[in-house]
Short mmCIF file of N, CA and C in Angstrom, two decimals:
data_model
loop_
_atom_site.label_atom_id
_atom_site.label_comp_id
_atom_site.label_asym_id
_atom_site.label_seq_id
_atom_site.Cartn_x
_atom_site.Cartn_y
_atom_site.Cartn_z
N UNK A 18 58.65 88.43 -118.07
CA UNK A 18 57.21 88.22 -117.96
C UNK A 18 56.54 89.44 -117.33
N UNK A 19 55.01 89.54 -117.39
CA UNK A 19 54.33 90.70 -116.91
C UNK A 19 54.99 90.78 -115.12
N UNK A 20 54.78 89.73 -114.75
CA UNK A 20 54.97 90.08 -113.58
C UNK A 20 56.03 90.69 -112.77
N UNK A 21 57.08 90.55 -113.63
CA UNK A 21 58.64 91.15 -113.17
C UNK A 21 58.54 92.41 -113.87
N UNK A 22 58.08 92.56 -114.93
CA UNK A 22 57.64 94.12 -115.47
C UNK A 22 56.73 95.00 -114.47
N UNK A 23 55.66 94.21 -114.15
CA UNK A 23 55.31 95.26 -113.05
C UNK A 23 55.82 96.02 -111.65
N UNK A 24 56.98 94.71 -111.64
CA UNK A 24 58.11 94.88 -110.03
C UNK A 24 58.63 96.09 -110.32
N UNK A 25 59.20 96.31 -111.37
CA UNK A 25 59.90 97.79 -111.60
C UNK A 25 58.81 98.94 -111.88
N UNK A 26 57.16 98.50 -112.16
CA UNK A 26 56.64 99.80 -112.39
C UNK A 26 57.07 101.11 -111.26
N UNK A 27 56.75 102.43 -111.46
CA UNK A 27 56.43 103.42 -110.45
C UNK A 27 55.45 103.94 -110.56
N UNK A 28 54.78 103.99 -109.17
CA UNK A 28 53.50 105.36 -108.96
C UNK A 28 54.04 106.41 -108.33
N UNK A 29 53.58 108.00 -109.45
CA UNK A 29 54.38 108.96 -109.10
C UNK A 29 52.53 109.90 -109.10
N UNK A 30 53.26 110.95 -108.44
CA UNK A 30 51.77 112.12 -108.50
C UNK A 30 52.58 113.56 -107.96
N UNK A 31 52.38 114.67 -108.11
CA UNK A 31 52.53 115.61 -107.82
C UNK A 31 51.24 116.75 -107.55
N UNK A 32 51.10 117.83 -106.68
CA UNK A 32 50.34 118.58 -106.17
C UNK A 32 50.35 119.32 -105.29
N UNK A 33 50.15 120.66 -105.40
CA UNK A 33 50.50 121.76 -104.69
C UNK A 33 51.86 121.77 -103.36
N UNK A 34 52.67 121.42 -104.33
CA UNK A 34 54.15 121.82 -103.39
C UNK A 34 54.49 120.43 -102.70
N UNK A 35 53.79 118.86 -103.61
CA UNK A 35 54.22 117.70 -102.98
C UNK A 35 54.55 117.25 -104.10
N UNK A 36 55.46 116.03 -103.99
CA UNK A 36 56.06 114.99 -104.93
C UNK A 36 56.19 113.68 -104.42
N UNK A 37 55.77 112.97 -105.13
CA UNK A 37 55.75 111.43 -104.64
C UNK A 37 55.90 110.36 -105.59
N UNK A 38 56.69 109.55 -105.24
CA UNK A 38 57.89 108.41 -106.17
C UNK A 38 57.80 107.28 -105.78
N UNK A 39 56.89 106.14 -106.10
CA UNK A 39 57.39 104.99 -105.21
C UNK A 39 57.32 103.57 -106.38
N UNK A 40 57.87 102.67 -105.70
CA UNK A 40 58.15 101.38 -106.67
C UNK A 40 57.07 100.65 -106.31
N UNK A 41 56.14 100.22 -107.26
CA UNK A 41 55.13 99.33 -107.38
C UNK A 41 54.83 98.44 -105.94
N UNK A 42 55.71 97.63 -106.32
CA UNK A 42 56.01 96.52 -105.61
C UNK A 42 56.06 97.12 -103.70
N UNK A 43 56.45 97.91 -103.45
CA UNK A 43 55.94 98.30 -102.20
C UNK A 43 54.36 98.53 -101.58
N UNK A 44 53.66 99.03 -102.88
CA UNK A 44 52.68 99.47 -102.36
C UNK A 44 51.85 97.93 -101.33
N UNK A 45 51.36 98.41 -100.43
CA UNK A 45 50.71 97.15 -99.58
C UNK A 45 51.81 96.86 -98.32
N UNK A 46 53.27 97.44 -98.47
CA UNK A 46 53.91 96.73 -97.22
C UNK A 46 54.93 98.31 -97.11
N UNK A 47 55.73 98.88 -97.04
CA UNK A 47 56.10 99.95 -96.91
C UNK A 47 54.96 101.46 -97.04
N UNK A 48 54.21 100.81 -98.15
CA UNK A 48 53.19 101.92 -98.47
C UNK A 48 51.75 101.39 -98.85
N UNK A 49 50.89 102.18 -98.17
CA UNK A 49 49.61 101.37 -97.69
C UNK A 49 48.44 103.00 -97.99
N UNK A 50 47.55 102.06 -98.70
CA UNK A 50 46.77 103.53 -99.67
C UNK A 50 45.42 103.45 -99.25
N UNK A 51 44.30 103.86 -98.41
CA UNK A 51 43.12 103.85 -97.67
C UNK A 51 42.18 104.66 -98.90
N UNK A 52 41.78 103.48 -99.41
CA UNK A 52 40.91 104.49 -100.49
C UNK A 52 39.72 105.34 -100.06
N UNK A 53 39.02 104.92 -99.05
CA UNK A 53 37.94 105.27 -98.18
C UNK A 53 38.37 106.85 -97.96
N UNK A 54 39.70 107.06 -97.05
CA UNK A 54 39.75 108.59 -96.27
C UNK A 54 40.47 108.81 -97.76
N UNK A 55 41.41 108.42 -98.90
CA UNK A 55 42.14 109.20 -99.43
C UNK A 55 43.49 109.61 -98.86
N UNK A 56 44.27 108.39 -98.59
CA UNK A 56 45.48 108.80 -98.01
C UNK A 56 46.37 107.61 -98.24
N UNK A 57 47.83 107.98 -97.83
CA UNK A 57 48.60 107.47 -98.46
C UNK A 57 49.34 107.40 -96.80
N UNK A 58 50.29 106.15 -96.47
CA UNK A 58 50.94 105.84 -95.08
C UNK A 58 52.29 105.43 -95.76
N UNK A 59 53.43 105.95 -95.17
CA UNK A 59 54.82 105.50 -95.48
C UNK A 59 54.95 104.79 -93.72
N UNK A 60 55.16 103.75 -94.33
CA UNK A 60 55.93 103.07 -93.22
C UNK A 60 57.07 102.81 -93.71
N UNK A 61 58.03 103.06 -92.41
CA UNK A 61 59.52 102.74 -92.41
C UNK A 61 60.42 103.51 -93.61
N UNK A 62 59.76 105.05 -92.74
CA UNK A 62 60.47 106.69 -93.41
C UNK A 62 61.56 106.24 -93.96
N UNK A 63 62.31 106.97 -95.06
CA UNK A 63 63.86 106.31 -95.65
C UNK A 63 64.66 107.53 -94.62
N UNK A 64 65.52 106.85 -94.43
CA UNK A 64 66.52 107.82 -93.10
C UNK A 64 66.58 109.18 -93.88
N UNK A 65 67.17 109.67 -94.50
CA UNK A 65 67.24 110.93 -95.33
C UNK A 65 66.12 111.81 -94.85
N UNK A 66 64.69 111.26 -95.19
CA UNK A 66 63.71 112.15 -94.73
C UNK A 66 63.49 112.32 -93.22
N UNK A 67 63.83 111.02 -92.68
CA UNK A 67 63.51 110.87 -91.53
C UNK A 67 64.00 112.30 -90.78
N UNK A 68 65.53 112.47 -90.91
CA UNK A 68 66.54 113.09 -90.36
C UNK A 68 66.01 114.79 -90.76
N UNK A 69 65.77 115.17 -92.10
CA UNK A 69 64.64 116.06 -92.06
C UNK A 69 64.15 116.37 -91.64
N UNK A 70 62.72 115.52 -91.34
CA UNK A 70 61.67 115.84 -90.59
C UNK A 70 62.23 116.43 -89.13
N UNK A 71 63.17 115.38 -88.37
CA UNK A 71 63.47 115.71 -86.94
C UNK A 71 64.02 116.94 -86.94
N UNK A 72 64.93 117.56 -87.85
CA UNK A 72 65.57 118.62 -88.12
C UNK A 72 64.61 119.83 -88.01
N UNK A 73 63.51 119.68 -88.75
CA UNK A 73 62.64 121.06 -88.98
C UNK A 73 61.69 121.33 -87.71
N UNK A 74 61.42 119.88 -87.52
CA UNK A 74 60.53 119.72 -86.04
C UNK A 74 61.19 120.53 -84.78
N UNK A 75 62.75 120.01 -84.58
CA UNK A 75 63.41 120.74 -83.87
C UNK A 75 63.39 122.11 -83.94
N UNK A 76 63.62 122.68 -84.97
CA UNK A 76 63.79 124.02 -85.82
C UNK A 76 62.61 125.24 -85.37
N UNK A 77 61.31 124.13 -85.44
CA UNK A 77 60.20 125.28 -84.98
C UNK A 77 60.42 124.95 -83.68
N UNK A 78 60.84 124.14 -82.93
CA UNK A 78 60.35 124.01 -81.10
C UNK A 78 59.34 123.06 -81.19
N UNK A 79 58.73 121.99 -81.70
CA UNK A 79 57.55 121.39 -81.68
C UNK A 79 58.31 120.05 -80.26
#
């Protein structure tokens, strides 16, 4: 049915040196979209990036 078809949709976008992948069905509870400012919130980073981020953060001294 439509509705299990849309569970698997993805919203993807790319732009100046970003990429972004996510499964439908999150948007509203992992990922939360403020149409007003134009922004996009990941809650509950996937460890992979997480570990990244802390990595580079470290990296400059921040």
């Amino acid at each position: 049915d439509k509705r299990t078809l849309n569970q698997f949709r993805r919203f993807t976008g790319r732009a100046e040196g970003l990429s972004i992948s996510f499964e439908a069905h999150l948007l509203g509870s992992r990922i939360e979209y403020d149409e007003e400012r134009d922004t996009l919130r990941i809650n509950s980073v996937p460890t992979q990036l997480r570990d990244q981020l802390k990595r580079r953060k470290a990296q400059i001294g921040e």
